Backbone as JSON, one array per atom type, in Angstrom:
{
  "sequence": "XXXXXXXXXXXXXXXXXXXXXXXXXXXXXXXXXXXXXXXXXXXXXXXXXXXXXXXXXXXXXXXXXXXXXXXXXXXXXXXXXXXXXXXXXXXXXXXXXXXXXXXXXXXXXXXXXXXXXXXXXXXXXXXXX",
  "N": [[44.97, 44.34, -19.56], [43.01, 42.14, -17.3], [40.76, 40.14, -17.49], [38.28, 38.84, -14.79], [37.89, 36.04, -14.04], [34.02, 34.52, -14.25], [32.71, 33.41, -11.06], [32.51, 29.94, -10.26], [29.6, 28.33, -11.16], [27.54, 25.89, -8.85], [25.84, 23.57, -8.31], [22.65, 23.3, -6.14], [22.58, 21.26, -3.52], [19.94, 20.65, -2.38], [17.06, 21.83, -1.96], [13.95, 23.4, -0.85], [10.59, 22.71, -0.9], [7.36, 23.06, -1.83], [4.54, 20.46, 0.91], [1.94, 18.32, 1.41], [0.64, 16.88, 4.18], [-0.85, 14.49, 5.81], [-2.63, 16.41, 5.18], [-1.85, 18.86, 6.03], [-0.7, 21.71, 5.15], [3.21, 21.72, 4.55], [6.28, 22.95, 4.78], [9.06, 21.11, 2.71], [12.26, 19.73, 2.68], [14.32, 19.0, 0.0], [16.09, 16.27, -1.72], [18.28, 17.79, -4.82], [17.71, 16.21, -6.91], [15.15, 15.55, -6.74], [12.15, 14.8, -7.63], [9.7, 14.28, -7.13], [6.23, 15.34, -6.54], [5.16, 16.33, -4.03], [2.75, 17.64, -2.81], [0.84, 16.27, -4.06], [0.75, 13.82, -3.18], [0.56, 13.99, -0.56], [1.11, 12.37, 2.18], [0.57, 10.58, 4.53], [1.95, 10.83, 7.17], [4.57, 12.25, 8.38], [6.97, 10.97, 8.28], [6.22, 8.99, 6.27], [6.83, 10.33, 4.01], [8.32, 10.41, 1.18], [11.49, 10.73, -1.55], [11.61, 10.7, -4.84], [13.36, 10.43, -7.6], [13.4, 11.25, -11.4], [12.18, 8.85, -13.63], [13.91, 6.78, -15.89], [14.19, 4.57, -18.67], [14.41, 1.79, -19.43], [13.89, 0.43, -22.59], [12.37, -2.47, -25.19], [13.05, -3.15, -28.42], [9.9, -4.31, -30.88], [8.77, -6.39, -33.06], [5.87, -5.91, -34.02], [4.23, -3.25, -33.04], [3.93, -1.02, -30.38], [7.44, 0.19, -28.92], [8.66, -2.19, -25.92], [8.52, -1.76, -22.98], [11.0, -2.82, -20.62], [12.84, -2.41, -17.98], [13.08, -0.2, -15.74], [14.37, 2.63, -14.21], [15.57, 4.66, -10.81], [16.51, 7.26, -8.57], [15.48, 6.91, -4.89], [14.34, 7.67, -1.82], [14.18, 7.92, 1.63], [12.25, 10.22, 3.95], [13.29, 10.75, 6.28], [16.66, 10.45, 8.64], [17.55, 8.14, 9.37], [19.7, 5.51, 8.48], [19.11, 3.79, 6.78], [17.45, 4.9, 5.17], [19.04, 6.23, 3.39], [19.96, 7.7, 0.05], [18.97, 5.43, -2.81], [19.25, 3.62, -5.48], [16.73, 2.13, -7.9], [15.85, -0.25, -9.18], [13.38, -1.23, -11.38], [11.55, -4.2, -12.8], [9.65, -5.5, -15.41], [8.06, -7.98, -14.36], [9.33, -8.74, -12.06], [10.59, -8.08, -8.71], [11.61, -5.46, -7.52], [15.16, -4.51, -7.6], [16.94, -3.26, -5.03], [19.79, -0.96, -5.1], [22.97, 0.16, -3.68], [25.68, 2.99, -3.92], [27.59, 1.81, -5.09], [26.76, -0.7, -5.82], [25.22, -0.05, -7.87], [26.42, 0.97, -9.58], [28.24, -1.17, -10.74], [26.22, -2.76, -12.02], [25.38, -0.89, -13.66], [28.07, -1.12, -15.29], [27.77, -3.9, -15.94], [25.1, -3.8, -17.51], [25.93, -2.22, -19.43], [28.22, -4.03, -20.65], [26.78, -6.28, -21.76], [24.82, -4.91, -23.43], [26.94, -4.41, -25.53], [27.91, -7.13, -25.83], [24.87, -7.81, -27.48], [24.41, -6.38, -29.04], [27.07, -7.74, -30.4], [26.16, -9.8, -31.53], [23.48, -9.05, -32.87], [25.38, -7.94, -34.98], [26.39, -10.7, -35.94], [24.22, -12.0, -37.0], [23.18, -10.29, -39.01], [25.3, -10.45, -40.8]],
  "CA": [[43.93, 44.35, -18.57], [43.15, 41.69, -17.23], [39.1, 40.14, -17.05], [38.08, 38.23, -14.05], [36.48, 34.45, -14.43], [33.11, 34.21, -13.29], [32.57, 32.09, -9.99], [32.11, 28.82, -11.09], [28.05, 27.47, -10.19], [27.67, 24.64, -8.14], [24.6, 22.79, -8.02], [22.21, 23.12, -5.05], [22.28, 19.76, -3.02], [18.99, 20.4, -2.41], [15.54, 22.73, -2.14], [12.61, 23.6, 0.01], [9.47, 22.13, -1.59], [6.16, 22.33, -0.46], [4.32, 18.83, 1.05], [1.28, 18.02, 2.08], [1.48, 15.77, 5.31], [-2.2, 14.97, 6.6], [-3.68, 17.52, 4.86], [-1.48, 20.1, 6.36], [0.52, 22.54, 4.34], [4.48, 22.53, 5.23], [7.6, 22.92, 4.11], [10.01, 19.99, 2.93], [13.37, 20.2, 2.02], [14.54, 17.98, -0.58], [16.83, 16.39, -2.54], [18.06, 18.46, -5.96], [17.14, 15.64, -7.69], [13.74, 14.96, -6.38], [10.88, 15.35, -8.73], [8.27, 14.09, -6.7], [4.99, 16.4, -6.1], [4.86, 16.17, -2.78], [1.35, 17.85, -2.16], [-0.49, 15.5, -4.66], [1.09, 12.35, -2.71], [-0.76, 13.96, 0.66], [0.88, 11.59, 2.95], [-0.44, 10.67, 6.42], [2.42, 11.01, 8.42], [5.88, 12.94, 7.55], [8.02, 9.94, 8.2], [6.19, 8.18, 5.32], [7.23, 11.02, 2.67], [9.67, 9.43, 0.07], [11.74, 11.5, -2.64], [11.93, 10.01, -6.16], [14.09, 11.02, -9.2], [12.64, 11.62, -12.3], [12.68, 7.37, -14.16], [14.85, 6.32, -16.77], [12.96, 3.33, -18.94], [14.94, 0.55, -20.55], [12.81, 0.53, -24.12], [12.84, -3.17, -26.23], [11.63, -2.49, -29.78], [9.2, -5.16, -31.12], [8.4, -6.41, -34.74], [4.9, -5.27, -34.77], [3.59, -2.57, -32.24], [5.24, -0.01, -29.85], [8.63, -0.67, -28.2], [8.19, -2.62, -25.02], [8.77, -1.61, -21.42], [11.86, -4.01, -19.69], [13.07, -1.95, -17.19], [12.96, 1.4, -15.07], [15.15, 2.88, -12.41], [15.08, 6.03, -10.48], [16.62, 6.99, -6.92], [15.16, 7.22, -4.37], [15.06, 7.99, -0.14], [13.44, 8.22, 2.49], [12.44, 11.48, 4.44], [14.22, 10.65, 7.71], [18.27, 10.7, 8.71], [18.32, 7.2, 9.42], [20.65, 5.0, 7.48], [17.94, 2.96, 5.75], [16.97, 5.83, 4.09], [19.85, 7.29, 2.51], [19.52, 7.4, -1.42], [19.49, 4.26, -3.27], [18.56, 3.34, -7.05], [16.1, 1.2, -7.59], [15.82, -0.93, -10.94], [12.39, -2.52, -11.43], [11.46, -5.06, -13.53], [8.21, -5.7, -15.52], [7.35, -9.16, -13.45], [9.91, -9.36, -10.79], [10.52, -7.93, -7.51], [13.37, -4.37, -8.04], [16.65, -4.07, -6.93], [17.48, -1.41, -4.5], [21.35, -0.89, -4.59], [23.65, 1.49, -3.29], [26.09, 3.79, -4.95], [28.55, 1.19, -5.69], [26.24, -1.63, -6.45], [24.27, 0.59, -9.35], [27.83, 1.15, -10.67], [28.36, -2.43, -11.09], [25.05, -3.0, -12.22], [25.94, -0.42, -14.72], [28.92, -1.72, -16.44], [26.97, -4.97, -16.32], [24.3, -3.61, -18.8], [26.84, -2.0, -20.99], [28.64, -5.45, -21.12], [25.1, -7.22, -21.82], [24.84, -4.43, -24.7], [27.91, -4.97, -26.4], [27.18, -8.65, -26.84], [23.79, -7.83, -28.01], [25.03, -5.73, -30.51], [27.58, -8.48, -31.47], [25.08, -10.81, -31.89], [23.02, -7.84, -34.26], [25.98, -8.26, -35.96], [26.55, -11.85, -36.55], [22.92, -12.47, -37.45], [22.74, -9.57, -40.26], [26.22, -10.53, -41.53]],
  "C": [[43.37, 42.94, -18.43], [41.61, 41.03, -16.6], [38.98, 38.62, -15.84], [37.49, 37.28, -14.35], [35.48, 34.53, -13.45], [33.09, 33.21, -12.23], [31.85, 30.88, -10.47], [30.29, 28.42, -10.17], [27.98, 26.39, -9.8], [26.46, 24.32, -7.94], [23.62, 22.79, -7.26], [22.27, 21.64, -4.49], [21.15, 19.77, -2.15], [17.8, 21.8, -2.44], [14.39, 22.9, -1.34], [11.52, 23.38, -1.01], [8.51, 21.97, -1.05], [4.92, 20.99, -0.14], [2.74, 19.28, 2.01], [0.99, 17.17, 2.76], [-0.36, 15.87, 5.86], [-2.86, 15.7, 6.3], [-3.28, 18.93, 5.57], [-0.39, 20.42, 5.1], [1.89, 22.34, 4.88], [5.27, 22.26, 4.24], [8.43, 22.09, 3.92], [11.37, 20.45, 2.42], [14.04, 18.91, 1.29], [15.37, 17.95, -1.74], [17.25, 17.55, -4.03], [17.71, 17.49, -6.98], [15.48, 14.63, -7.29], [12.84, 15.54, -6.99], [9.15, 14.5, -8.57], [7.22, 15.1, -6.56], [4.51, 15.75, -4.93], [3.43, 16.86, -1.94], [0.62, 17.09, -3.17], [-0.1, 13.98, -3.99], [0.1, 12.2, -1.45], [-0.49, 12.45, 1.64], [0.43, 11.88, 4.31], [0.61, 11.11, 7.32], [3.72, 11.72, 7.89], [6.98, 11.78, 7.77], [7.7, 9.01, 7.21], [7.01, 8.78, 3.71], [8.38, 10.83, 1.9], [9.85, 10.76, -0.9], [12.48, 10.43, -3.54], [12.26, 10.76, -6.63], [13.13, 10.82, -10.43], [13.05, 9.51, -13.24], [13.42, 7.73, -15.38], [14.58, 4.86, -17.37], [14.07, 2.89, -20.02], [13.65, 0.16, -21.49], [12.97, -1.17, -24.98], [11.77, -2.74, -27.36], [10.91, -3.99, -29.77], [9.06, -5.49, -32.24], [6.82, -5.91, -34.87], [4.19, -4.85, -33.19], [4.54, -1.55, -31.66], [6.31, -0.73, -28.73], [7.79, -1.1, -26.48], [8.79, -2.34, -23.54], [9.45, -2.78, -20.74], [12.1, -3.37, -18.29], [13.41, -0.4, -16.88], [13.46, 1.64, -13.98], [15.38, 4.39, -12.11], [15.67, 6.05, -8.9], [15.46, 7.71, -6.32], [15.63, 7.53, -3.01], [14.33, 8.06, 0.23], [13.39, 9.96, 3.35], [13.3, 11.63, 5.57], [15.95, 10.4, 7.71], [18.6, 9.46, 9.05], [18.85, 6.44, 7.82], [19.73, 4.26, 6.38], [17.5, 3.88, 5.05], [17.71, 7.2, 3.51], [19.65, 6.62, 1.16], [19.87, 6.11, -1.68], [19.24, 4.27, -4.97], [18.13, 2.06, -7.31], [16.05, 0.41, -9.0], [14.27, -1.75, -10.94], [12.37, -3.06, -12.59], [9.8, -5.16, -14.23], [7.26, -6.73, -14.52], [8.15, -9.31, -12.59], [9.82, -8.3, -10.03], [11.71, -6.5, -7.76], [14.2, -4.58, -6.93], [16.78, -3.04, -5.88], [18.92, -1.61, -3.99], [21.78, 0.72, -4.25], [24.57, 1.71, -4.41], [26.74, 2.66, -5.69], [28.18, -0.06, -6.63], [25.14, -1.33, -7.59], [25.65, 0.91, -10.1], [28.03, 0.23, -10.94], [27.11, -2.85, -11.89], [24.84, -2.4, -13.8], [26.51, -1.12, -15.94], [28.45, -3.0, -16.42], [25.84, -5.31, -17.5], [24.97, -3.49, -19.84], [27.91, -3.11, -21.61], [27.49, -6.09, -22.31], [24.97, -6.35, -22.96], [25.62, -4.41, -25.61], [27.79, -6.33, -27.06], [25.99, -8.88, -26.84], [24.45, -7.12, -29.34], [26.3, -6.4, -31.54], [26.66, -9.29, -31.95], [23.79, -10.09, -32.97], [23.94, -8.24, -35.53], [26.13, -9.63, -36.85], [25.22, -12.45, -37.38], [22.59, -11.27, -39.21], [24.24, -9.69, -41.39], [25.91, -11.55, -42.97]]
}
């Protein structure tokens, strides 16, 4: 006998969420990775309403206190269908100005850190050898 596989689940690519626009109640529909609270933002107009991802915080430790805040990145978008406001990921910085790349240029950006961590971690090494 012979048992059937469950249908595999697939993700939503996105959600109805509700927004407050002006101080009106409505309905948004938004990314599945948007973890904004869109009625405590209470924007003015519905073409201002942005969806953020939940951050992701580059940590340095310190020798005496708590680790230190370098960098934080998180996508985002705009509410509207033009092109300027399809998702991006943004990287900020403590004192500079952030990044906002697209898919390909946060993938590069990527294996750029994990380079940049490898020879940190040789350099861990050579110093405690």
């Amino acid at each position: 006998m012979s048992v059937a596989s469950p249908e595999p689940t697939v993700a939503p690519t996105s959600r109805i969420s509700p927004a407050l626009v002006n101080g009106q109640r409505i309905l948004l529909e938004c990314p599945a990775w948007c973890t904004e609270d869109h009625v405590a933002a209470n924007e003015r107009h519905l073409e201002d309403v942005c969806h953020s991802s939940a951050v992701v915080d580059l940590m340095s430790p310190r020798d005496s206190g708590p680790a230190r805040l370098l960098a934080y990145a998180r996508v985002i978008a705009g509410n509207s269908t033009s092109l300027d406001d399809q998702p991006q990921v943004t990287v900020d910085f403590d004192d500079i100005h952030g990044m906002y790349l697209q898919a390909q240029d946060a993938g590069e950006f990527a294996d750029n850190l994990i380079a940049f961590a490898q020879r940190v971690r040789t350099l861990a090494r050579t110093i405690s050898a």
